[in-house]
PDB file of C-alpha atoms in Angstrom:
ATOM      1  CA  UNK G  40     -32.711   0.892  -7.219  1.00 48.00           C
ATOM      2  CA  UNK G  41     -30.648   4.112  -7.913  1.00 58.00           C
ATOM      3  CA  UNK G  42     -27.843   4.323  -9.676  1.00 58.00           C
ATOM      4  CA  UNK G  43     -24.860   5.997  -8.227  1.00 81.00           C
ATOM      5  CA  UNK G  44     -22.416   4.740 -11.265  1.00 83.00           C
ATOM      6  CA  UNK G  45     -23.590   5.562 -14.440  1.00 86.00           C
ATOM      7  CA  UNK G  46     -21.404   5.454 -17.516  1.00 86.00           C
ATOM      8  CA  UNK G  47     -23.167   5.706 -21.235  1.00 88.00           C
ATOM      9  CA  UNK G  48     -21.616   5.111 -24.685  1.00 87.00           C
ATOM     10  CA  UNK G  49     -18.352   5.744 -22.988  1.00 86.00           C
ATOM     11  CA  UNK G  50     -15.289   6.002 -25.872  1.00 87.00           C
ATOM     12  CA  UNK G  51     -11.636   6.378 -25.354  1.00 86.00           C
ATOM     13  CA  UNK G  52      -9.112   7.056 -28.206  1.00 82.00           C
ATOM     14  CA  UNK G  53      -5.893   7.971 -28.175  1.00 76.00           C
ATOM     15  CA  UNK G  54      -4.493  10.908 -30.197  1.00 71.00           C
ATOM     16  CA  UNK G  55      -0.904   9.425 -30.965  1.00 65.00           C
ATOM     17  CA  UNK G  56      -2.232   6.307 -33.304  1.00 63.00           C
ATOM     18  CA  UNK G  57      -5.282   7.306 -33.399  1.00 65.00           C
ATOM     19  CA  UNK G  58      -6.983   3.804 -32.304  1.00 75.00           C
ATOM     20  CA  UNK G  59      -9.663   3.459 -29.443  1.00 78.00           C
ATOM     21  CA  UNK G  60      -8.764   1.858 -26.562  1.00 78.00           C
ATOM     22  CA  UNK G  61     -12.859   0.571 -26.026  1.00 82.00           C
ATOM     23  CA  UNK G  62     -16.068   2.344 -27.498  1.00 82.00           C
ATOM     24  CA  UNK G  63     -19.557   2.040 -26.900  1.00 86.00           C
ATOM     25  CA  UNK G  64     -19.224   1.128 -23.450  1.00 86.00           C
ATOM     26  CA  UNK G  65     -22.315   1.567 -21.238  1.00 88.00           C
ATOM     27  CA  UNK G  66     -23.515   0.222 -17.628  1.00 87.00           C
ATOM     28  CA  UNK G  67     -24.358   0.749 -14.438  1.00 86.00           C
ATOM     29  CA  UNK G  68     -23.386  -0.066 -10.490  1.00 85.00           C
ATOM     30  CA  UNK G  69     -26.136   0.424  -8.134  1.00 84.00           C
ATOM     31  CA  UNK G  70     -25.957   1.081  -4.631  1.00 80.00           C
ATOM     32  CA  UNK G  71     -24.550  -2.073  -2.449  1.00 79.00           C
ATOM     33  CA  UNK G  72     -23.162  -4.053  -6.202  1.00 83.00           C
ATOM     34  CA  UNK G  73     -20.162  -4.993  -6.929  1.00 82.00           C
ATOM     35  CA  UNK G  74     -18.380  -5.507 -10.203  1.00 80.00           C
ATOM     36  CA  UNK G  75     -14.966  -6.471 -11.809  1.00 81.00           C
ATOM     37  CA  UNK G  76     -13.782  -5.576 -15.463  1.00 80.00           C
ATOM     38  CA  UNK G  77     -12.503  -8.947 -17.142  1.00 83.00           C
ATOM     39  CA  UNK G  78     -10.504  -8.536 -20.026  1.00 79.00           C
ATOM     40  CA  UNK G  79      -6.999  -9.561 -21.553  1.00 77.00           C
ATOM     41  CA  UNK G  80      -3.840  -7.438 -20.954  1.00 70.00           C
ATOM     42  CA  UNK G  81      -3.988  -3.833 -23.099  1.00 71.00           C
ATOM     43  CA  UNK G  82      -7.918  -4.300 -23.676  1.00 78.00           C
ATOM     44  CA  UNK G  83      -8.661  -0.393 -21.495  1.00 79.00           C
ATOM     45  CA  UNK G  84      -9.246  -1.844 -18.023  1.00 80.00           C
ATOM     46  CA  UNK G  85      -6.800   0.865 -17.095  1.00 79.00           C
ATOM     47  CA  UNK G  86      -8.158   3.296 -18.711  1.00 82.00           C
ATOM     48  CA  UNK G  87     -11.922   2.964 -18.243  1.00 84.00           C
ATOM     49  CA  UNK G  88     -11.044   2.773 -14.782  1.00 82.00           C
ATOM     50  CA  UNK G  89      -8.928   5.888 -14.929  1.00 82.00           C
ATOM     51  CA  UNK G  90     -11.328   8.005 -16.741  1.00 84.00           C
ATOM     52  CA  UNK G  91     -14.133   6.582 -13.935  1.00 83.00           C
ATOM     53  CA  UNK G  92     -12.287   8.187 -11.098  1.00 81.00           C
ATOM     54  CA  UNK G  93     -11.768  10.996 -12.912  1.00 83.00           C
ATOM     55  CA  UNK G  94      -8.420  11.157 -13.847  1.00 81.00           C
ATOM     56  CA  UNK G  95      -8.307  10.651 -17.518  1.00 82.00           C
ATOM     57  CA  UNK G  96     -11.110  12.291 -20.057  1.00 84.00           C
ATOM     58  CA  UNK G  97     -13.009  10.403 -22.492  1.00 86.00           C
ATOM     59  CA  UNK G  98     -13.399  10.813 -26.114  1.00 86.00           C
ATOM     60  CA  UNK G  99     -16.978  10.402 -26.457  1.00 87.00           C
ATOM     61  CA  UNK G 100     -19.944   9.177 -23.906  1.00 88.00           C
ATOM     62  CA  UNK G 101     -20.008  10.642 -20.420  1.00 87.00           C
ATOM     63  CA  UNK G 102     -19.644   9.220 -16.766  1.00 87.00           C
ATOM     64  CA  UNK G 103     -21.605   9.989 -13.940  1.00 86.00           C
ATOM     65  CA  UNK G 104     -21.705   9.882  -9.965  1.00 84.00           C
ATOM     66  CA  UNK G 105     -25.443   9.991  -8.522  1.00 83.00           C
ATOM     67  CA  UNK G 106     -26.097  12.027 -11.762  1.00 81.00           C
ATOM     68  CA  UNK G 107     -23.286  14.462 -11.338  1.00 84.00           C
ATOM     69  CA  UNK G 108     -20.950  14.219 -14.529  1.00 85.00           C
ATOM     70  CA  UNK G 109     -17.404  13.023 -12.854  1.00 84.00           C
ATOM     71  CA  UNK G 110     -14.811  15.868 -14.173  1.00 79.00           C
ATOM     72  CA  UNK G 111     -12.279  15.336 -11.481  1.00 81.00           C
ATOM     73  CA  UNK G 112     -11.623  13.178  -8.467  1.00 79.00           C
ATOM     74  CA  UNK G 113     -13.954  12.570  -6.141  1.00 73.00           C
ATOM     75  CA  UNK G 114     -13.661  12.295  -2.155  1.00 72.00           C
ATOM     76  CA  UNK G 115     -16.426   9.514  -2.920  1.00 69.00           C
ATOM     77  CA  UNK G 116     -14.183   7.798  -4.593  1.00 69.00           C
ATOM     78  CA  UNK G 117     -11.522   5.713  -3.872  1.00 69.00           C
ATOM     79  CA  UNK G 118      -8.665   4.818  -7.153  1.00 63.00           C
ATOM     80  CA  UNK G 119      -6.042   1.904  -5.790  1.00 61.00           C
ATOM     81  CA  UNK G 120      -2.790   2.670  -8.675  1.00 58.00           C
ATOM     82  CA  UNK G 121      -1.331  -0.304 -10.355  1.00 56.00           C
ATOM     83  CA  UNK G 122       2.256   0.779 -10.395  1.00 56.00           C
ATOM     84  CA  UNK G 123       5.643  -0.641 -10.405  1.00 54.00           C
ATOM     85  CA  UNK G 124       6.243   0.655  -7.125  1.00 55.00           C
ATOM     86  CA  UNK G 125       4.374  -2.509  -5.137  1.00 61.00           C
ATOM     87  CA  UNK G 126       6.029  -4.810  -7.529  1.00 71.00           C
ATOM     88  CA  UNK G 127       9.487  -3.137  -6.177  1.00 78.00           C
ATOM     89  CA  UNK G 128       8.382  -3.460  -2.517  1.00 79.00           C
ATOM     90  CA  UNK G 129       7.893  -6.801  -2.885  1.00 79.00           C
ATOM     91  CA  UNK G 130      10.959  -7.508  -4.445  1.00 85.00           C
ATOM     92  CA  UNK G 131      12.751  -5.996  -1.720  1.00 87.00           C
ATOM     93  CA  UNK G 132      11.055  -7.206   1.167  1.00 87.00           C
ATOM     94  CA  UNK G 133      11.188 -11.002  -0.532  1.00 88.00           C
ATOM     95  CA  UNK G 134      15.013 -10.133  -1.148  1.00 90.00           C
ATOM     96  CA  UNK G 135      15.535  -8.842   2.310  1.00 93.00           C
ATOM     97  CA  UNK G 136      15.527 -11.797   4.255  1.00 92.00           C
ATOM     98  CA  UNK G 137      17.658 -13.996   2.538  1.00 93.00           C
ATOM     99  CA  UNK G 138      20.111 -11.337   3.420  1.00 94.00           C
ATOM    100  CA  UNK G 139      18.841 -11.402   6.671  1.00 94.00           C
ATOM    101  CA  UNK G 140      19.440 -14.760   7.618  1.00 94.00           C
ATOM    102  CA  UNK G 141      23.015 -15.466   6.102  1.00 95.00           C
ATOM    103  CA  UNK G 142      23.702 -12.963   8.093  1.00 94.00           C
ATOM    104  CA  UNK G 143      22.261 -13.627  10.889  1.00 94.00           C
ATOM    105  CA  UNK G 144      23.695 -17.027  10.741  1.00 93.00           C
ATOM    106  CA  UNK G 145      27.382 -15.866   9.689  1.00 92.00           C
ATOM    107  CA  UNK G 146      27.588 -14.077  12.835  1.00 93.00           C
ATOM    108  CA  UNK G 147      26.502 -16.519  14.812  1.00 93.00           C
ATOM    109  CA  UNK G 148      29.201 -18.962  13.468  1.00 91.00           C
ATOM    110  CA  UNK G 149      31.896 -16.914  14.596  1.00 91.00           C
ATOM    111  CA  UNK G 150      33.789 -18.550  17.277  1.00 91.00           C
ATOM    112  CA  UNK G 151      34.088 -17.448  20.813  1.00 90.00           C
ATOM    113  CA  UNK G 152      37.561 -17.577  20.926  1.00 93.00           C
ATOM    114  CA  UNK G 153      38.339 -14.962  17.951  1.00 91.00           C
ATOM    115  CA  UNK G 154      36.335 -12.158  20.069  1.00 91.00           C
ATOM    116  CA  UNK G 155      38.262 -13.381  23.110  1.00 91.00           C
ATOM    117  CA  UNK G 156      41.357 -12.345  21.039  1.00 91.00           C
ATOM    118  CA  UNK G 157      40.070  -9.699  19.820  1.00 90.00           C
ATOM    119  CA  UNK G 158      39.198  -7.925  23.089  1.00 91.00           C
ATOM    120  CA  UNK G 159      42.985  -9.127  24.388  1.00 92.00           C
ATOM    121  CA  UNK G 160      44.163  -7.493  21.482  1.00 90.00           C
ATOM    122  CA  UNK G 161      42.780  -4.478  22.605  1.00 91.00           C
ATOM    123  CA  UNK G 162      40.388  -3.690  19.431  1.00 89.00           C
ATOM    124  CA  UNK G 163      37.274  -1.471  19.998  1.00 91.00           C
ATOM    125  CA  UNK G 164      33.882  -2.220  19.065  1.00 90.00           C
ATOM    126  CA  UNK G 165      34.047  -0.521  15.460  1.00 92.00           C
ATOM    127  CA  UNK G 166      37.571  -2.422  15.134  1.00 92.00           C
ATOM    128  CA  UNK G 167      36.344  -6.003  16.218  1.00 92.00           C
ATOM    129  CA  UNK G 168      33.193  -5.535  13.749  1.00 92.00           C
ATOM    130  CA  UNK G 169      35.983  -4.505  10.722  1.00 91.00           C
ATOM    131  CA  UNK G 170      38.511  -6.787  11.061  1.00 90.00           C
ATOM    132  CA  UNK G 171      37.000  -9.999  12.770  1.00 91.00           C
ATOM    133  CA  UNK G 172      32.471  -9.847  11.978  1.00 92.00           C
ATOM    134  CA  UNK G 173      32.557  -8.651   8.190  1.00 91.00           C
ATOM    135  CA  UNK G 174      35.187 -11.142   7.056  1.00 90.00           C
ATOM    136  CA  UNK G 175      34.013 -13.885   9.105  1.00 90.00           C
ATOM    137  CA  UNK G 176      30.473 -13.399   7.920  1.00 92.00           C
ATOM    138  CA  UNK G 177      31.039 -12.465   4.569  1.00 92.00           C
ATOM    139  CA  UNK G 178      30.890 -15.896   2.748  1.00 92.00           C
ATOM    140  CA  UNK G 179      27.405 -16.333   4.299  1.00 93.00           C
ATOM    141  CA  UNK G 180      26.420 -12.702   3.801  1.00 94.00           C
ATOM    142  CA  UNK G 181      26.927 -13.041  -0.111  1.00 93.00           C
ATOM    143  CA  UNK G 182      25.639 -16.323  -0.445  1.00 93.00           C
ATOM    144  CA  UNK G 183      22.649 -14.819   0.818  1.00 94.00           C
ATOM    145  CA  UNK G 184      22.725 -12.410  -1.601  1.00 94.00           C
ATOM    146  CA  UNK G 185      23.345 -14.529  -4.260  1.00 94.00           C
ATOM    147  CA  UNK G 186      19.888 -16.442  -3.621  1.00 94.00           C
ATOM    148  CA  UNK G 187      18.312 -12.614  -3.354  1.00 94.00           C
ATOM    149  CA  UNK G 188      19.563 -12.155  -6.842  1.00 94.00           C
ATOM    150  CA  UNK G 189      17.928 -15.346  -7.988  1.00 93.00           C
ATOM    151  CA  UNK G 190      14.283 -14.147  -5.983  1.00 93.00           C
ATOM    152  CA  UNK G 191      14.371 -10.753  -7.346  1.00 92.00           C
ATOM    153  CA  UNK G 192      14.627 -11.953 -10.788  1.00 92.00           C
ATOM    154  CA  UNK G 193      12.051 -14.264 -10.687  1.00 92.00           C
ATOM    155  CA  UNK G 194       9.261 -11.844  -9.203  1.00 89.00           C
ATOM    156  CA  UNK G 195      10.470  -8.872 -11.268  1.00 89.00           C
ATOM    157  CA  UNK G 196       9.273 -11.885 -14.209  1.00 91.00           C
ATOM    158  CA  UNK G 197       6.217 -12.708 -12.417  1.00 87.00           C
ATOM    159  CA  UNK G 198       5.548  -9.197 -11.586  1.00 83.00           C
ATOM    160  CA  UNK G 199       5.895  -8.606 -15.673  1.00 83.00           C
ATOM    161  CA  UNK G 200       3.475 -11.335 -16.228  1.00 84.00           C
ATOM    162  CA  UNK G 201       0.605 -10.404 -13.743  1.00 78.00           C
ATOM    163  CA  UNK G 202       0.620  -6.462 -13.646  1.00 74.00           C
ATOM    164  CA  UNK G 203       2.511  -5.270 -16.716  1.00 73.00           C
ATOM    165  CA  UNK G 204       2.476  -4.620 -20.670  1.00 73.00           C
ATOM    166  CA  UNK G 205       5.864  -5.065 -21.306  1.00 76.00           C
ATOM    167  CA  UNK G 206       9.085  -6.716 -20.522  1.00 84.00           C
ATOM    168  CA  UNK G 207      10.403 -10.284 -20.892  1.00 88.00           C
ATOM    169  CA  UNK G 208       7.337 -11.868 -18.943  1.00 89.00           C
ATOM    170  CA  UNK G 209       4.976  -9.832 -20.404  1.00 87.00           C
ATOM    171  CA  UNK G 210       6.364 -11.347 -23.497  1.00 90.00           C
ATOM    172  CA  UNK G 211       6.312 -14.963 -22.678  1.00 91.00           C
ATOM    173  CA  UNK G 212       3.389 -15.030 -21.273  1.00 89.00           C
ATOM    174  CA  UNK G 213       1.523 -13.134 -24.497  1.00 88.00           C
ATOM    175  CA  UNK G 214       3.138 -15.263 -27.000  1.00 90.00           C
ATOM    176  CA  UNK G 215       1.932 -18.325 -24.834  1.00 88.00           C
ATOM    177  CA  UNK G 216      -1.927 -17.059 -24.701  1.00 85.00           C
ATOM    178  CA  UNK G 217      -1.839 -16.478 -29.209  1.00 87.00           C
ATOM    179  CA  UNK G 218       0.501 -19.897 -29.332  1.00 88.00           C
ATOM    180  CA  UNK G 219       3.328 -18.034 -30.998  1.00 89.00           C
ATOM    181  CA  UNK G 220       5.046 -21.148 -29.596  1.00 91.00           C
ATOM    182  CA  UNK G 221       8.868 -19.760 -31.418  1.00 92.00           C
ATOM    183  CA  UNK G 222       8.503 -16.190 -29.659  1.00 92.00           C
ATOM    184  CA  UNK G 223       7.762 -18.164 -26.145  1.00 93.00           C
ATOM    185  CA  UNK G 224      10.789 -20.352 -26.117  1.00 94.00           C
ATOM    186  CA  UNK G 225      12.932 -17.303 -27.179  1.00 95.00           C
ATOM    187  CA  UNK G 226      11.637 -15.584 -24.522  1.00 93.00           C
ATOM    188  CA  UNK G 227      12.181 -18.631 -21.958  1.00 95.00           C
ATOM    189  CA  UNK G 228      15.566 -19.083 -23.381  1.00 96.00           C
ATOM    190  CA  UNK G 229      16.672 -14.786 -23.219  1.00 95.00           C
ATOM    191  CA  UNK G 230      15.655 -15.275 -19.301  1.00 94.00           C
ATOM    192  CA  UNK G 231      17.322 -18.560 -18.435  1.00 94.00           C
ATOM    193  CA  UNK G 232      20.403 -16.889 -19.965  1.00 96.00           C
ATOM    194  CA  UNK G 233      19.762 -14.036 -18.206  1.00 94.00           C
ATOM    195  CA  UNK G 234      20.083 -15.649 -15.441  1.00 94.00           C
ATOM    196  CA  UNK G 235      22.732 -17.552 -15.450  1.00 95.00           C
ATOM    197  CA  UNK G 236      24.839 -14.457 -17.155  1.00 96.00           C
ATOM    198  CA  UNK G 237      24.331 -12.652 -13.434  1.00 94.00           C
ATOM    199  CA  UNK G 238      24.965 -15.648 -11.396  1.00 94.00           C
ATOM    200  CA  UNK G 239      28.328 -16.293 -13.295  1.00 94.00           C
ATOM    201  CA  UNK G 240      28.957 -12.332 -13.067  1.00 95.00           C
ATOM    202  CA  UNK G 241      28.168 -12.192  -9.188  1.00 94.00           C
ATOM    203  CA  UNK G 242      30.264 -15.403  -8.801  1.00 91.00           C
ATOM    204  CA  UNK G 243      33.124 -12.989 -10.432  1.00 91.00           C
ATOM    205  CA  UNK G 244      32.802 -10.525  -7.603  1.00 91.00           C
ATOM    206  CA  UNK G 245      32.601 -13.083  -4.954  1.00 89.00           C
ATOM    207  CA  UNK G 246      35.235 -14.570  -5.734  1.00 87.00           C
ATOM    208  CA  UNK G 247      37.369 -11.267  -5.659  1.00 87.00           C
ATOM    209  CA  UNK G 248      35.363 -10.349  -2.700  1.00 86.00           C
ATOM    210  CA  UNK G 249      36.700 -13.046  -0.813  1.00 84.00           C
ATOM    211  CA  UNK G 250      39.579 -14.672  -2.412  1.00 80.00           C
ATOM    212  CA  UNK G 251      40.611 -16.295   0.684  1.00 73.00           C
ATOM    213  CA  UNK G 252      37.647 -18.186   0.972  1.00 69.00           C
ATOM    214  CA  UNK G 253      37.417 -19.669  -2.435  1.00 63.00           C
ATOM    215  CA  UNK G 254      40.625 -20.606  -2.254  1.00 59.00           C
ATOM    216  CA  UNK G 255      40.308 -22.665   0.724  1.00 62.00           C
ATOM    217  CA  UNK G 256      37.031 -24.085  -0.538  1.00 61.00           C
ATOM    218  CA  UNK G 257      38.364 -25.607  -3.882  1.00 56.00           C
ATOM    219  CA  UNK G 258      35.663 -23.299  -5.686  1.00 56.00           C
ATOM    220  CA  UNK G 259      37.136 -21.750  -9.211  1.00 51.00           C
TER     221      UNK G 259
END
Protein backbone atom coordinates (compact mmCIF):
# COMPACT_ATOMS: atom_id res chain seq x y z
CA UNK A 1 0.00 0.00 0.00
CA UNK A 2 1.26 3.62 -0.64
CA UNK A 3 1.51 6.06 1.60
CA UNK A 4 -0.02 9.38 0.91
CA UNK A 5 0.61 10.69 4.74
CA UNK A 6 3.92 10.40 5.79
CA UNK A 7 5.26 12.21 8.82
CA UNK A 8 8.95 11.13 10.33
CA UNK A 9 10.60 12.16 13.63
CA UNK A 10 8.25 15.06 13.55
CA UNK A 11 9.26 17.78 16.60
CA UNK A 12 7.51 20.89 17.62
CA UNK A 13 8.93 23.43 20.16
CA UNK A 14 8.00 26.54 20.98
CA UNK A 15 10.40 29.53 21.09
CA UNK A 16 8.72 31.51 24.07
CA UNK A 17 9.49 28.68 26.95
CA UNK A 18 11.35 26.86 25.07
CA UNK A 19 9.50 23.34 25.78
CA UNK A 20 8.30 20.87 22.96
CA UNK A 21 4.94 20.49 22.46
CA UNK A 22 5.63 16.43 21.13
CA UNK A 23 8.99 15.02 19.59
CA UNK A 24 9.86 12.04 17.87
CA UNK A 25 6.66 11.59 16.33
CA UNK A 26 6.52 9.30 13.27
CA UNK A 27 3.63 7.37 11.22
CA UNK A 28 1.84 6.88 8.44
CA UNK A 29 -1.96 6.98 6.79
CA UNK A 30 -2.33 4.98 3.75
CA UNK A 31 -4.72 5.36 1.13
CA UNK A 32 -8.54 4.47 2.27
CA UNK A 33 -7.29 4.55 6.55
CA UNK A 34 -8.48 6.39 8.91
CA UNK A 35 -7.02 7.65 12.14
CA UNK A 36 -7.74 9.85 15.28
CA UNK A 37 -5.03 11.50 17.63
CA UNK A 38 -5.99 10.55 21.37
CA UNK A 39 -4.45 12.52 23.87
CA UNK A 40 -5.30 14.75 27.02
CA UNK A 41 -6.03 18.52 26.69
CA UNK A 42 -2.54 20.68 25.80
CA UNK A 43 -0.67 17.30 24.75
CA UNK A 44 -0.05 18.98 20.58
CA UNK A 45 -3.15 17.48 18.96
CA UNK A 46 -3.54 21.02 17.74
CA UNK A 47 -0.53 21.48 16.70
CA UNK A 48 0.55 18.27 14.96
CA UNK A 49 -2.53 18.70 13.20
CA UNK A 50 -1.76 22.27 12.29
CA UNK A 51 1.68 21.73 11.12
CA UNK A 52 0.04 18.51 8.94
CA UNK A 53 -2.08 20.82 6.90
CA UNK A 54 0.47 23.02 6.57
CA UNK A 55 -0.16 25.82 8.54
CA UNK A 56 2.31 25.77 11.30
CA UNK A 57 6.24 24.65 10.72
CA UNK A 58 7.94 22.10 12.66
CA UNK A 59 11.04 22.21 14.60
CA UNK A 60 12.61 19.13 13.53
CA UNK A 61 11.33 15.92 11.33
CA UNK A 62 9.46 16.59 8.12
CA UNK A 63 5.83 15.86 6.76
CA UNK A 64 4.91 14.64 3.59
CA UNK A 65 1.90 14.31 1.01
CA UNK A 66 2.45 11.34 -1.62
CA UNK A 67 6.19 12.20 -1.05
CA UNK A 68 5.90 15.89 -1.61
CA UNK A 69 7.20 17.75 1.64
CA UNK A 70 3.83 19.76 2.83
CA UNK A 71 5.15 23.61 3.05
CA UNK A 72 1.78 25.17 2.72
CA UNK A 73 -1.86 24.25 2.38
CA UNK A 74 -2.93 21.93 0.22
CA UNK A 75 -6.20 21.81 -2.09
CA UNK A 76 -5.84 17.96 -1.07
CA UNK A 77 -6.39 18.78 2.06
CA UNK A 78 -9.10 19.60 4.04
CA UNK A 79 -8.28 21.48 7.98
CA UNK A 80 -11.88 21.74 10.03
CA UNK A 81 -10.70 24.92 12.86
CA UNK A 82 -11.53 24.35 16.43
CA UNK A 83 -12.48 27.86 17.35
CA UNK A 84 -14.62 29.69 19.71
CA UNK A 85 -16.70 30.80 17.02
CA UNK A 86 -18.99 27.31 16.87
CA UNK A 87 -19.04 27.34 20.58
CA UNK A 88 -20.69 31.04 20.16
CA UNK A 89 -23.15 29.80 17.49
CA UNK A 90 -24.33 27.41 19.58
CA UNK A 91 -24.81 29.48 22.38
CA UNK A 92 -26.87 31.70 20.44
CA UNK A 93 -28.94 29.49 18.56
CA UNK A 94 -29.60 27.37 22.08
CA UNK A 95 -30.33 30.97 23.61
CA UNK A 96 -32.51 32.01 20.78
CA UNK A 97 -35.46 30.12 21.33
CA UNK A 98 -36.16 30.56 24.74
CA UNK A 99 -36.54 34.08 23.58
CA UNK A 100 -38.49 32.89 20.95
CA UNK A 101 -41.14 31.28 22.67
CA UNK A 102 -41.86 33.77 25.65
CA UNK A 103 -42.40 35.74 23.10
CA UNK A 104 -44.24 34.06 21.06
CA UNK A 105 -46.43 33.15 23.88
CA UNK A 106 -46.62 36.83 25.45
CA UNK A 107 -48.19 37.94 22.38
CA UNK A 108 -50.44 35.50 22.13
CA UNK A 109 -51.79 36.23 25.69
CA UNK A 110 -52.76 39.56 24.86
CA UNK A 111 -56.41 39.95 24.94
CA UNK A 112 -58.66 40.70 22.08
CA UNK A 113 -60.28 43.37 23.59
CA UNK A 114 -57.05 45.71 24.26
CA UNK A 115 -56.40 45.72 20.26
CA UNK A 116 -60.13 46.37 19.87
CA UNK A 117 -59.36 49.55 21.93
CA UNK A 118 -56.57 50.19 20.53
CA UNK A 119 -57.78 50.42 16.91
CA UNK A 120 -60.97 52.64 18.45
CA UNK A 121 -58.46 54.70 19.85
CA UNK A 122 -57.21 55.38 16.65
CA UNK A 123 -53.41 54.10 17.20
CA UNK A 124 -51.41 52.94 14.10
CA UNK A 125 -49.64 49.83 13.70
CA UNK A 126 -46.14 51.16 15.07
CA UNK A 127 -48.34 52.82 18.00
CA UNK A 128 -50.42 49.63 18.97
CA UNK A 129 -46.99 47.52 18.93
CA UNK A 130 -45.37 50.50 21.48
CA UNK A 131 -47.84 51.11 23.77
CA UNK A 132 -50.09 47.89 23.99
CA UNK A 133 -47.50 44.42 22.44
CA UNK A 134 -44.08 45.38 24.21
CA UNK A 135 -45.58 46.01 27.64
CA UNK A 136 -48.00 43.33 27.49
CA UNK A 137 -45.36 40.86 26.43
CA UNK A 138 -42.60 42.03 28.28
CA UNK A 139 -42.88 39.92 31.53
CA UNK A 140 -42.79 36.81 29.28
CA UNK A 141 -40.18 38.25 26.92
CA UNK A 142 -37.61 38.62 29.91
CA UNK A 143 -38.46 35.63 31.60
CA UNK A 144 -37.39 34.11 28.55
CA UNK A 145 -34.39 35.73 28.67
CA UNK A 146 -33.70 35.07 31.99
CA UNK A 147 -33.68 31.13 31.25
CA UNK A 148 -31.30 32.18 28.02
CA UNK A 149 -28.96 33.61 30.56
CA UNK A 150 -29.00 30.44 32.58
CA UNK A 151 -28.37 28.17 28.94
CA UNK A 152 -25.68 30.36 27.77
CA UNK A 153 -23.79 29.99 30.87
CA UNK A 154 -23.93 26.54 31.12
CA UNK A 155 -22.66 25.72 27.43
CA UNK A 156 -20.13 28.58 27.47
CA UNK A 157 -18.90 25.94 30.74
CA UNK A 158 -19.37 22.93 28.75
CA UNK A 159 -17.96 24.49 25.74
CA UNK A 160 -14.73 25.30 28.19
CA UNK A 161 -14.65 21.75 29.19
CA UNK A 162 -14.84 19.93 25.75
CA UNK A 163 -12.95 22.32 23.25
CA UNK A 164 -10.84 24.68 25.34
CA UNK A 165 -7.51 25.23 27.51
CA UNK A 166 -8.69 27.68 29.67
CA UNK A 167 -11.47 29.20 31.58
CA UNK A 168 -13.53 28.11 34.61
CA UNK A 169 -14.50 24.62 32.98
CA UNK A 170 -11.38 24.05 31.65
CA UNK A 171 -10.38 24.37 35.21
CA UNK A 172 -12.79 22.10 36.89
CA UNK A 173 -12.64 19.68 34.74
CA UNK A 174 -8.47 19.49 34.87
CA UNK A 175 -8.33 19.60 38.52
CA UNK A 176 -10.98 16.69 38.48
CA UNK A 177 -8.82 14.38 35.93
CA UNK A 178 -5.16 15.01 38.56
CA UNK A 179 -7.76 14.80 41.77
CA UNK A 180 -6.77 18.25 42.94
CA UNK A 181 -10.12 17.67 44.70
CA UNK A 182 -9.67 21.63 46.69
CA UNK A 183 -9.06 23.42 43.17
CA UNK A 184 -12.38 21.47 41.77
CA UNK A 185 -14.78 22.55 44.42
CA UNK A 186 -13.36 26.15 44.16
CA UNK A 187 -13.96 26.04 40.80
CA UNK A 188 -17.65 24.51 41.25
CA UNK A 189 -18.24 26.99 43.93
CA UNK A 190 -16.68 30.47 41.64
CA UNK A 191 -19.46 29.18 38.94
CA UNK A 192 -22.46 28.48 41.13
CA UNK A 193 -21.77 32.01 42.44
CA UNK A 194 -21.41 33.15 39.24
CA UNK A 195 -24.44 32.30 38.57
CA UNK A 196 -26.50 33.25 40.91
CA UNK A 197 -24.56 36.88 41.02
CA UNK A 198 -26.26 37.40 37.25
CA UNK A 199 -29.56 36.00 38.05
CA UNK A 200 -29.87 38.37 41.15
CA UNK A 201 -28.33 41.25 38.82
CA UNK A 202 -30.86 40.54 35.86
CA UNK A 203 -33.64 40.24 38.51
CA UNK A 204 -32.42 44.05 39.32
CA UNK A 205 -33.19 45.15 35.81
CA UNK A 206 -36.38 43.33 35.57
CA UNK A 207 -37.65 44.55 38.15
CA UNK A 208 -36.96 48.25 36.98
CA UNK A 209 -37.89 47.07 33.60
CA UNK A 210 -41.23 46.42 34.62
CA UNK A 211 -42.05 47.79 37.93
CA UNK A 212 -45.64 47.49 37.36
CA UNK A 213 -45.55 43.98 37.05
CA UNK A 214 -43.62 43.05 40.10
CA UNK A 215 -45.58 45.02 41.95
CA UNK A 216 -48.73 43.39 41.14
CA UNK A 217 -47.09 39.98 41.42
CA UNK A 218 -45.89 40.27 45.13
CA UNK A 219 -42.23 39.61 43.71
CA UNK A 220 -39.42 41.87 45.69
Amino acid sequence: MTDTLQIDDLEKRFTSHGRAAFRDISFSVGHGEFIALIGPSGCGKSTLLHIMAGLSEPTAGTVSLNSEPIAGPRSEMMFVFQQYTKSVTLIFLASLFPILLNTYSGVRSIDRVQFDTARTLGLTTLQTFRELVIPAASPQILTGMRISLAISLILAILGEMIVSNDGLGYFVLLSQRTFKVPDMYAGIFTLALLGYVLNRLFLMIESRLIRWHTESSGRT
